[in-house]
PDB file of C-alpha atoms in Angstrom:
ATOM      1  CA  UNK Z   1      82.794  95.684  99.261  1.00  0.00           C
ATOM      2  CA  UNK Z   2      83.375  98.930 101.235  1.00  0.00           C
ATOM      3  CA  UNK Z   3      82.263  97.017 104.380  1.00  0.00           C
ATOM      4  CA  UNK Z   4      85.610  94.906 103.660  1.00  0.00           C
ATOM      5  CA  UNK Z   5      87.636  97.810 103.151  1.00  0.00           C
ATOM      6  CA  UNK Z   6      86.335  99.469 106.367  1.00  0.00           C
ATOM      7  CA  UNK Z   7      87.261  96.297 108.317  1.00  0.00           C
ATOM      8  CA  UNK Z   8      90.468  96.139 107.042  1.00  0.00           C
ATOM      9  CA  UNK Z   9      91.067  99.834 108.300  1.00  0.00           C
ATOM     10  CA  UNK Z  10      89.562  99.166 111.647  1.00  0.00           C
ATOM     11  CA  UNK Z  11      92.099  96.046 112.077  1.00  0.00           C
ATOM     12  CA  UNK Z  12      94.898  98.456 111.002  1.00  0.00           C
ATOM     13  CA  UNK Z  13      93.873 101.001 113.561  1.00  0.00           C
ATOM     14  CA  UNK Z  14      93.467  98.369 116.326  1.00  0.00           C
ATOM     15  CA  UNK Z  15      97.095  96.757 115.647  1.00  0.00           C
ATOM     16  CA  UNK Z  16      98.786 100.281 115.757  1.00  0.00           C
ATOM     17  CA  UNK Z  17      96.960 101.139 118.944  1.00  0.00           C
ATOM     18  CA  UNK Z  18      97.416  97.590 120.658  1.00  0.00           C
ATOM     19  CA  UNK Z  19     101.058  97.028 119.600  1.00  0.00           C
ATOM     20  CA  UNK Z  20     102.444 100.362 119.905  1.00  0.00           C
ATOM     21  CA  UNK Z  21     100.682 101.553 123.277  1.00  0.00           C
ATOM     22  CA  UNK Z  22      99.807  98.276 125.093  1.00  0.00           C
ATOM     23  CA  UNK Z  23     102.754  96.144 124.049  1.00  0.00           C
ATOM     24  CA  UNK Z  24     105.829  98.208 123.066  1.00  0.00           C
ATOM     25  CA  UNK Z  25     105.386 101.294 125.523  1.00  0.00           C
ATOM     26  CA  UNK Z  26     104.347  99.137 128.565  1.00  0.00           C
ATOM     27  CA  UNK Z  27     106.689  96.232 127.790  1.00  0.00           C
ATOM     28  CA  UNK Z  28     110.016  97.784 126.561  1.00  0.00           C
ATOM     29  CA  UNK Z  29     109.157 101.441 126.964  1.00  0.00           C
ATOM     30  CA  UNK Z  30     109.370 104.028 123.912  1.00  0.00           C
ATOM     31  CA  UNK Z  31     112.801 105.328 124.922  1.00  0.00           C
ATOM     32  CA  UNK Z  32     114.784 102.407 125.406  1.00  0.00           C
ATOM     33  CA  UNK Z  33     116.871 100.949 122.847  1.00  0.00           C
ATOM     34  CA  UNK Z  34     114.715  97.676 122.366  1.00  0.00           C
ATOM     35  CA  UNK Z  35     111.451  99.692 122.280  1.00  0.00           C
ATOM     36  CA  UNK Z  36     112.960 101.821 119.668  1.00  0.00           C
ATOM     37  CA  UNK Z  37     113.962  98.973 117.511  1.00  0.00           C
ATOM     38  CA  UNK Z  38     110.692  97.297 117.975  1.00  0.00           C
ATOM     39  CA  UNK Z  39     108.624 100.099 117.220  1.00  0.00           C
ATOM     40  CA  UNK Z  40     110.793 101.101 114.139  1.00  0.00           C
ATOM     41  CA  UNK Z  41     110.095  97.482 112.721  1.00  0.00           C
ATOM     42  CA  UNK Z  42     106.453  97.750 113.334  1.00  0.00           C
ATOM     43  CA  UNK Z  43     105.938 101.226 112.085  1.00  0.00           C
ATOM     44  CA  UNK Z  44     108.027 100.498 108.871  1.00  0.00           C
ATOM     45  CA  UNK Z  45     106.089  97.174 108.270  1.00  0.00           C
ATOM     46  CA  UNK Z  46     102.596  98.908 109.026  1.00  0.00           C
ATOM     47  CA  UNK Z  47     103.462 101.914 106.806  1.00  0.00           C
ATOM     48  CA  UNK Z  48     104.417  99.690 103.633  1.00  0.00           C
ATOM     49  CA  UNK Z  49     101.288  97.453 104.310  1.00  0.00           C
ATOM     50  CA  UNK Z  50      99.166 100.675 104.296  1.00  0.00           C
ATOM     51  CA  UNK Z  51     101.011 102.149 101.114  1.00  0.00           C
ATOM     52  CA  UNK Z  52     100.614  99.076  99.153  1.00  0.00           C
ATOM     53  CA  UNK Z  53      97.189  98.683 100.028  1.00  0.00           C
ATOM     54  CA  UNK Z  54      96.025 101.871  99.211  1.00  0.00           C
ATOM     55  CA  UNK Z  55      97.945 101.684  95.755  1.00  0.00           C
ATOM     56  CA  UNK Z  56      96.468  98.268  95.166  1.00  0.00           C
ATOM     57  CA  UNK Z  57      92.798  99.676  96.068  1.00  0.00           C
ATOM     58  CA  UNK Z  58      93.075 103.043  94.115  1.00  0.00           C
ATOM     59  CA  UNK Z  59      95.319 102.416  91.316  1.00  0.00           C
ATOM     60  CA  UNK Z  60      93.900 101.430  87.997  1.00  0.00           C
ATOM     61  CA  UNK Z  61      94.486  97.763  87.030  1.00  0.00           C
ATOM     62  CA  UNK Z  62      95.012  98.983  83.285  1.00  0.00           C
ATOM     63  CA  UNK Z  63      92.443  98.869  80.399  1.00  0.00           C
ATOM     64  CA  UNK Z  64      92.942  98.520  76.801  1.00  0.00           C
ATOM     65  CA  UNK Z  65      93.461 101.697  74.834  1.00  0.00           C
ATOM     66  CA  UNK Z  66      90.520 102.304  72.250  1.00  0.00           C
ATOM     67  CA  UNK Z  67      92.957 102.149  69.335  1.00  0.00           C
ATOM     68  CA  UNK Z  68      94.290  98.829  70.208  1.00  0.00           C
ATOM     69  CA  UNK Z  69      93.695  96.113  67.378  1.00  0.00           C
ATOM     70  CA  UNK Z  70      92.755  98.763  64.765  1.00  0.00           C
ATOM     71  CA  UNK Z  71      96.096 100.356  63.819  1.00  0.00           C
ATOM     72  CA  UNK Z  72      98.669  97.746  64.799  1.00  0.00           C
ATOM     73  CA  UNK Z  73      98.815  95.360  61.895  1.00  0.00           C
ATOM     74  CA  UNK Z  74     102.405  93.825  62.475  1.00  0.00           C
ATOM     75  CA  UNK Z  75     101.384  92.893  66.132  1.00  0.00           C
ATOM     76  CA  UNK Z  76      98.099  91.588  64.970  1.00  0.00           C
ATOM     77  CA  UNK Z  77      99.530  89.379  62.344  1.00  0.00           C
ATOM     78  CA  UNK Z  78     101.789  88.021  65.132  1.00  0.00           C
ATOM     79  CA  UNK Z  79      98.842  87.394  67.325  1.00  0.00           C
ATOM     80  CA  UNK Z  80      96.999  85.439  64.619  1.00  0.00           C
ATOM     81  CA  UNK Z  81     100.009  83.052  63.995  1.00  0.00           C
ATOM     82  CA  UNK Z  82      99.165  79.241  64.972  1.00  0.00           C
ATOM     83  CA  UNK Z  83     101.677  77.004  66.012  1.00  0.00           C
ATOM     84  CA  UNK Z  84     100.966  73.293  65.833  1.00  0.00           C
ATOM     85  CA  UNK Z  85      97.352  73.976  65.514  1.00  0.00           C
ATOM     86  CA  UNK Z  86      97.195  76.112  68.702  1.00  0.00           C
ATOM     87  CA  UNK Z  87      97.235  79.706  68.504  1.00  0.00           C
ATOM     88  CA  UNK Z  88      99.541  82.021  70.369  1.00  0.00           C
ATOM     89  CA  UNK Z  89      97.112  84.427  71.041  1.00  0.00           C
ATOM     90  CA  UNK Z  90      94.176  84.877  68.640  1.00  0.00           C
ATOM     91  CA  UNK Z  91      92.893  88.327  68.154  1.00  0.00           C
ATOM     92  CA  UNK Z  92      89.864  88.651  70.384  1.00  0.00           C
ATOM     93  CA  UNK Z  93      86.959  91.153  70.582  1.00  0.00           C
ATOM     94  CA  UNK Z  94      84.702  91.919  73.601  1.00  0.00           C
ATOM     95  CA  UNK Z  95      81.119  91.254  73.357  1.00  0.00           C
ATOM     96  CA  UNK Z  96      80.687  93.778  76.108  1.00  0.00           C
ATOM     97  CA  UNK Z  97      82.754  96.530  75.402  1.00  0.00           C
ATOM     98  CA  UNK Z  98      82.924  96.064  71.463  1.00  0.00           C
ATOM     99  CA  UNK Z  99      86.739  96.645  71.512  1.00  0.00           C
ATOM    100  CA  UNK Z 100      89.603  94.313  70.834  1.00  0.00           C
ATOM    101  CA  UNK Z 101      91.258  92.650  73.736  1.00  0.00           C
ATOM    102  CA  UNK Z 102      94.831  92.443  73.801  1.00  0.00           C
ATOM    103  CA  UNK Z 103      96.727  88.923  75.046  1.00  0.00           C
ATOM    104  CA  UNK Z 104      95.961  88.204  78.757  1.00  0.00           C
ATOM    105  CA  UNK Z 105      92.980  90.697  78.761  1.00  0.00           C
ATOM    106  CA  UNK Z 106      89.645  89.901  80.120  1.00  0.00           C
ATOM    107  CA  UNK Z 107      86.385  91.377  80.817  1.00  0.00           C
ATOM    108  CA  UNK Z 108      85.529  91.967  84.598  1.00  0.00           C
ATOM    109  CA  UNK Z 109      81.816  91.567  84.949  1.00  0.00           C
ATOM    110  CA  UNK Z 110      81.974  93.540  88.395  1.00  0.00           C
ATOM    111  CA  UNK Z 111      83.974  96.578  86.977  1.00  0.00           C
ATOM    112  CA  UNK Z 112      82.340  96.156  83.842  1.00  0.00           C
ATOM    113  CA  UNK Z 113      85.534  97.063  81.811  1.00  0.00           C
ATOM    114  CA  UNK Z 114      88.158  94.885  80.110  1.00  0.00           C
ATOM    115  CA  UNK Z 115      91.271  94.772  82.216  1.00  0.00           C
ATOM    116  CA  UNK Z 116      94.881  94.276  81.266  1.00  0.00           C
ATOM    117  CA  UNK Z 117      96.423  90.887  82.441  1.00  0.00           C
ATOM    118  CA  UNK Z 118      93.854  90.504  84.633  1.00  0.00           C
ATOM    119  CA  UNK Z 119      94.150  88.112  87.873  1.00  0.00           C
ATOM    120  CA  UNK Z 120      91.010  88.302  89.610  1.00  0.00           C
ATOM    121  CA  UNK Z 121      88.598  90.941  91.337  1.00  0.00           C
ATOM    122  CA  UNK Z 122      89.392  91.170  94.674  1.00  0.00           C
ATOM    123  CA  UNK Z 123      86.697  92.275  97.198  1.00  0.00           C
ATOM    124  CA  UNK Z 124      89.139  93.225  99.892  1.00  0.00           C
ATOM    125  CA  UNK Z 125      90.578  96.082  97.994  1.00  0.00           C
ATOM    126  CA  UNK Z 126      87.382  96.586  96.003  1.00  0.00           C
ATOM    127  CA  UNK Z 127      89.072  96.697  92.918  1.00  0.00           C
ATOM    128  CA  UNK Z 128      90.319  94.461  89.975  1.00  0.00           C
ATOM    129  CA  UNK Z 129      94.035  93.086  90.260  1.00  0.00           C
ATOM    130  CA  UNK Z 130      95.722  93.501  87.099  1.00  0.00           C
ATOM    131  CA  UNK Z 131      98.630  94.690  85.084  1.00  0.00           C
ATOM    132  CA  UNK Z 132      98.672  98.189  86.821  1.00  0.00           C
ATOM    133  CA  UNK Z 133      98.427  97.119  90.090  1.00  0.00           C
ATOM    134  CA  UNK Z 134      99.483  93.248  90.525  1.00  0.00           C
ATOM    135  CA  UNK Z 135     102.900  94.440  92.207  1.00  0.00           C
ATOM    136  CA  UNK Z 136     101.022  96.374  94.737  1.00  0.00           C
ATOM    137  CA  UNK Z 137      98.825  93.538  95.704  1.00  0.00           C
ATOM    138  CA  UNK Z 138     101.516  91.035  96.041  1.00  0.00           C
ATOM    139  CA  UNK Z 139     103.474  92.921  98.199  1.00  0.00           C
ATOM    140  CA  UNK Z 140     100.467  94.033 100.352  1.00  0.00           C
ATOM    141  CA  UNK Z 141     100.237  90.300 100.789  1.00  0.00           C
ATOM    142  CA  UNK Z 142     103.942  90.259 101.874  1.00  0.00           C
ATOM    143  CA  UNK Z 143     103.595  92.921 104.300  1.00  0.00           C
ATOM    144  CA  UNK Z 144     100.460  91.760 105.687  1.00  0.00           C
ATOM    145  CA  UNK Z 145     102.139  88.485 106.695  1.00  0.00           C
ATOM    146  CA  UNK Z 146     105.411  90.182 108.179  1.00  0.00           C
ATOM    147  CA  UNK Z 147     103.084  92.736 110.095  1.00  0.00           C
ATOM    148  CA  UNK Z 148     100.971  89.979 111.459  1.00  0.00           C
ATOM    149  CA  UNK Z 149     103.920  87.878 112.462  1.00  0.00           C
ATOM    150  CA  UNK Z 150     105.388  90.792 114.220  1.00  0.00           C
ATOM    151  CA  UNK Z 151     101.937  91.772 115.949  1.00  0.00           C
ATOM    152  CA  UNK Z 152     101.768  88.216 117.386  1.00  0.00           C
ATOM    153  CA  UNK Z 153     105.426  88.337 118.712  1.00  0.00           C
ATOM    154  CA  UNK Z 154     104.698  91.695 120.500  1.00  0.00           C
ATOM    155  CA  UNK Z 155     101.321  90.194 121.846  1.00  0.00           C
ATOM    156  CA  UNK Z 156     103.109  87.134 123.195  1.00  0.00           C
ATOM    157  CA  UNK Z 157     106.040  89.351 124.781  1.00  0.00           C
ATOM    158  CA  UNK Z 158     103.623  91.748 126.618  1.00  0.00           C
ATOM    159  CA  UNK Z 159     101.539  88.540 127.819  1.00  0.00           C
ATOM    160  CA  UNK Z 160     104.203  86.484 129.356  1.00  0.00           C
ATOM    161  CA  UNK Z 161     107.235  88.577 129.625  1.00  0.00           C
ATOM    162  CA  UNK Z 162     106.230  92.084 130.902  1.00  0.00           C
ATOM    163  CA  UNK Z 163     106.086  92.599 134.548  1.00  0.00           C
ATOM    164  CA  UNK Z 164     103.396  94.923 134.679  1.00  0.00           C
ATOM    165  CA  UNK Z 165     100.163  93.416 134.919  1.00  0.00           C
ATOM    166  CA  UNK Z 166      97.333  93.898 132.042  1.00  0.00           C
ATOM    167  CA  UNK Z 167      94.222  96.004 132.694  1.00  0.00           C
ATOM    168  CA  UNK Z 168      90.908  94.409 131.541  1.00  0.00           C
ATOM    169  CA  UNK Z 169      90.599  96.939 128.554  1.00  0.00           C
ATOM    170  CA  UNK Z 170      94.242  96.054 127.581  1.00  0.00           C
ATOM    171  CA  UNK Z 171      93.418  92.330 127.804  1.00  0.00           C
ATOM    172  CA  UNK Z 172      90.289  92.638 125.481  1.00  0.00           C
ATOM    173  CA  UNK Z 173      92.067  94.398 123.066  1.00  0.00           C
ATOM    174  CA  UNK Z 174      94.991  92.032 122.944  1.00  0.00           C
ATOM    175  CA  UNK Z 175      92.649  88.956 122.632  1.00  0.00           C
ATOM    176  CA  UNK Z 176      90.480  90.681 119.965  1.00  0.00           C
ATOM    177  CA  UNK Z 177      93.853  91.423 117.906  1.00  0.00           C
ATOM    178  CA  UNK Z 178      95.259  88.146 118.436  1.00  0.00           C
ATOM    179  CA  UNK Z 179      92.122  86.323 117.367  1.00  0.00           C
ATOM    180  CA  UNK Z 180      91.942  88.206 114.185  1.00  0.00           C
ATOM    181  CA  UNK Z 181      95.649  88.269 113.219  1.00  0.00           C
ATOM    182  CA  UNK Z 182      96.369  84.512 114.111  1.00  0.00           C
ATOM    183  CA  UNK Z 183      93.817  83.285 111.262  1.00  0.00           C
ATOM    184  CA  UNK Z 184      94.879  86.308 108.788  1.00  0.00           C
ATOM    185  CA  UNK Z 185      98.626  85.499 108.817  1.00  0.00           C
ATOM    186  CA  UNK Z 186      98.012  81.977 108.116  1.00  0.00           C
ATOM    187  CA  UNK Z 187      95.171  82.520 105.268  1.00  0.00           C
ATOM    188  CA  UNK Z 188      97.301  85.216 103.713  1.00  0.00           C
ATOM    189  CA  UNK Z 189     100.382  83.097 103.988  1.00  0.00           C
ATOM    190  CA  UNK Z 190      98.892  80.618 101.684  1.00  0.00           C
ATOM    191  CA  UNK Z 191      97.563  83.149  99.133  1.00  0.00           C
ATOM    192  CA  UNK Z 192     101.146  84.604  99.093  1.00  0.00           C
ATOM    193  CA  UNK Z 193     102.789  81.218  98.439  1.00  0.00           C
ATOM    194  CA  UNK Z 194     100.055  80.678  95.746  1.00  0.00           C
ATOM    195  CA  UNK Z 195     100.746  84.147  93.957  1.00  0.00           C
ATOM    196  CA  UNK Z 196     104.588  83.365  94.102  1.00  0.00           C
ATOM    197  CA  UNK Z 197     103.910  80.100  92.300  1.00  0.00           C
ATOM    198  CA  UNK Z 198     101.889  82.109  89.494  1.00  0.00           C
ATOM    199  CA  UNK Z 199     105.032  84.625  89.527  1.00  0.00           C
ATOM    200  CA  UNK Z 200     107.229  81.874  88.993  1.00  0.00           C
ATOM    201  CA  UNK Z 201     105.329  80.385  85.944  1.00  0.00           C
ATOM    202  CA  UNK Z 202     104.350  83.732  84.620  1.00  0.00           C
ATOM    203  CA  UNK Z 203     100.517  82.905  84.878  1.00  0.00           C
ATOM    204  CA  UNK Z 204      97.465  84.627  86.163  1.00  0.00           C
ATOM    205  CA  UNK Z 205      94.867  83.233  88.162  1.00  0.00           C
ATOM    206  CA  UNK Z 206      92.560  83.131  85.096  1.00  0.00           C
ATOM    207  CA  UNK Z 207      95.322  81.292  83.192  1.00  0.00           C
ATOM    208  CA  UNK Z 208      95.995  78.815  85.957  1.00  0.00           C
ATOM    209  CA  UNK Z 209      92.364  77.750  85.957  1.00  0.00           C
ATOM    210  CA  UNK Z 210      91.574  77.959  82.587  1.00  0.00           C
ATOM    211  CA  UNK Z 211      94.712  75.656  81.706  1.00  0.00           C
ATOM    212  CA  UNK Z 212      93.237  73.165  84.238  1.00  0.00           C
ATOM    213  CA  UNK Z 213      89.837  73.662  82.662  1.00  0.00           C
ATOM    214  CA  UNK Z 214      90.960  73.088  79.332  1.00  0.00           C
ATOM    215  CA  UNK Z 215      93.123  69.916  80.132  1.00  0.00           C
ATOM    216  CA  UNK Z 216      90.056  68.179  81.978  1.00  0.00           C
ATOM    217  CA  UNK Z 217      87.535  69.178  79.180  1.00  0.00           C
ATOM    218  CA  UNK Z 218      90.296  68.220  76.452  1.00  0.00           C
ATOM    219  CA  UNK Z 219      88.938  71.442  74.505  1.00  0.00           C
ATOM    220  CA  UNK Z 220      89.941  71.072  70.708  1.00  0.00           C
ATOM    221  CA  UNK Z 221      90.873  73.708  68.458  1.00  0.00           C
ATOM    222  CA  UNK Z 222      92.888  76.822  68.700  1.00  0.00           C
ATOM    223  CA  UNK Z 223      93.466  78.241  72.120  1.00  0.00           C
ATOM    224  CA  UNK Z 224      95.677  80.575  73.981  1.00  0.00           C
ATOM    225  CA  UNK Z 225      98.346  78.736  75.557  1.00  0.00           C
ATOM    226  CA  UNK Z 226      99.143  80.256  79.310  1.00  0.00           C
ATOM    227  CA  UNK Z 227     102.609  78.549  79.245  1.00  0.00           C
ATOM    228  CA  UNK Z 228     104.005  80.422  76.580  1.00  0.00           C
ATOM    229  CA  UNK Z 229     104.652  83.288  78.624  1.00  0.00           C
ATOM    230  CA  UNK Z 230     107.039  81.426  80.958  1.00  0.00           C
ATOM    231  CA  UNK Z 231     110.344  82.847  80.052  1.00  0.00           C
ATOM    232  CA  UNK Z 232     112.502  81.686  83.196  1.00  0.00           C
ATOM    233  CA  UNK Z 233     112.240  82.587  87.046  1.00  0.00           C
ATOM    234  CA  UNK Z 234     114.175  85.845  86.818  1.00  0.00           C
ATOM    235  CA  UNK Z 235     112.553  87.408  83.772  1.00  0.00           C
ATOM    236  CA  UNK Z 236     109.157  86.328  85.063  1.00  0.00           C
ATOM    237  CA  UNK Z 237     109.909  88.276  88.381  1.00  0.00           C
ATOM    238  CA  UNK Z 238     111.147  91.185  86.483  1.00  0.00           C
ATOM    239  CA  UNK Z 239     107.917  91.547  84.717  1.00  0.00           C
ATOM    240  CA  UNK Z 240     106.072  91.687  87.917  1.00  0.00           C
ATOM    241  CA  UNK Z 241     108.708  93.330  90.190  1.00  0.00           C
ATOM    242  CA  UNK Z 242     110.793  95.403  87.970  1.00  0.00           C
ATOM    243  CA  UNK Z 243     114.318  95.319  86.572  1.00  0.00           C
ATOM    244  CA  UNK Z 244     115.869  96.292  89.692  1.00  0.00           C
ATOM    245  CA  UNK Z 245     116.190  93.931  92.378  1.00  0.00           C
ATOM    246  CA  UNK Z 246     116.895  96.653  95.348  1.00  0.00           C
ATOM    247  CA  UNK Z 247     113.242  98.050  94.200  1.00  0.00           C
ATOM    248  CA  UNK Z 248     111.297  94.793  94.245  1.00  0.00           C
ATOM    249  CA  UNK Z 249     109.993  95.364  97.619  1.00  0.00           C
ATOM    250  CA  UNK Z 250     109.147  98.783  97.210  1.00  0.00           C
ATOM    251  CA  UNK Z 251     105.786  99.866  95.552  1.00  0.00           C
ATOM    252  CA  UNK Z 252     107.118 101.007  92.225  1.00  0.00           C
ATOM    253  CA  UNK Z 253     105.248 101.255  88.850  1.00  0.00           C
ATOM    254  CA  UNK Z 254     104.666  98.255  86.801  1.00  0.00           C
ATOM    255  CA  UNK Z 255     106.970  97.429  83.940  1.00  0.00           C
ATOM    256  CA  UNK Z 256     105.492  97.342  80.247  1.00  0.00           C
ATOM    257  CA  UNK Z 257     102.144  98.390  78.707  1.00  0.00           C
ATOM    258  CA  UNK Z 258     100.254  95.426  79.567  1.00  0.00           C
ATOM    259  CA  UNK Z 259      99.448  94.777  75.923  1.00  0.00           C
ATOM    260  CA  UNK Z 260     102.424  92.800  74.826  1.00  0.00           C
ATOM    261  CA  UNK Z 261     104.665  90.241  76.586  1.00  0.00           C
ATOM    262  CA  UNK Z 262     107.878  88.252  76.074  1.00  0.00           C
ATOM    263  CA  UNK Z 263     107.019  84.826  74.669  1.00  0.00           C
ATOM    264  CA  UNK Z 264     108.969  81.461  74.392  1.00  0.00           C
ATOM    265  CA  UNK Z 265     110.509  80.803  70.999  1.00  0.00           C
ATOM    266  CA  UNK Z 266     108.269  78.919  68.633  1.00  0.00           C
ATOM    267  CA  UNK Z 267     110.602  76.069  68.164  1.00  0.00           C
ATOM    268  CA  UNK Z 268     110.578  75.457  72.084  1.00  0.00           C
ATOM    269  CA  UNK Z 269     106.702  75.420  72.230  1.00  0.00           C
ATOM    270  CA  UNK Z 270     106.877  72.655  69.356  1.00  0.00           C
ATOM    271  CA  UNK Z 271     109.337  70.796  71.335  1.00  0.00           C
ATOM    272  CA  UNK Z 272     107.373  70.925  74.298  1.00  0.00           C
ATOM    273  CA  UNK Z 273     104.300  69.449  72.367  1.00  0.00           C
ATOM    274  CA  UNK Z 274     106.327  66.798  70.679  1.00  0.00           C
ATOM    275  CA  UNK Z 275     107.498  65.680  74.244  1.00  0.00           C
ATOM    276  CA  UNK Z 276     103.982  65.766  75.697  1.00  0.00           C
ATOM    277  CA  UNK Z 277     102.623  63.472  72.953  1.00  0.00           C
ATOM    278  CA  UNK Z 278     105.665  60.905  73.183  1.00  0.00           C
ATOM    279  CA  UNK Z 279     104.799  60.785  76.931  1.00  0.00           C
TER     280      UNK Z 279
END
């Protein structure tokens, strides 16, 4: 997994050297208005990309407190409450950690720990993506897409609009960067759109696939409903990005403790179940 992180660092270094010194400096110049503007935009996007990548990689995704589930009787009673034969989130105990798991918490076999609001284990950051670093991960995807698009524009401008001819070494660096950045921009854009869709519905990757698996298998009995956390698009975004819209695109700390989450009213869940039965 560390090899993938090393690859990311090498691509970042290659992009910085190629875009700044081969594209901007030799095409527009650092001391022109257009050169300063383009360099400022690229440096800002790259700085945000590196910051979000660092925080996503080295910030703990969050782990359940050792005392959780042992001294919170009121919350546990709420977790045990069934609705229409389907539990809102049964009290679960991890077989490996021997501790109680809050709602949306899952055990990661790679980290060998329970992770709060676990989404998945990402090999590119060599870390689990969970409550503590999910915002950093989403912002890393966003700034990766923006930086790749900016780099592609700079490469095209240097190749077709600049008057100065390219040296062989410069041409090789630009070709390598273009071959890497092009597919990355497409793949990461797809991944970003997928996670934006999850944020709109307030689901994790595990909950998304579990819901489809349970629907296909028609598993009976009490199950934790992933749609119970969908409390509206704006509130769903606030749970991930924070209450202040002006800070949504900055790597600020996550909201909440990762152990409890707002839910739909019980009456609304029952109405949804009755509507599904009629259909």
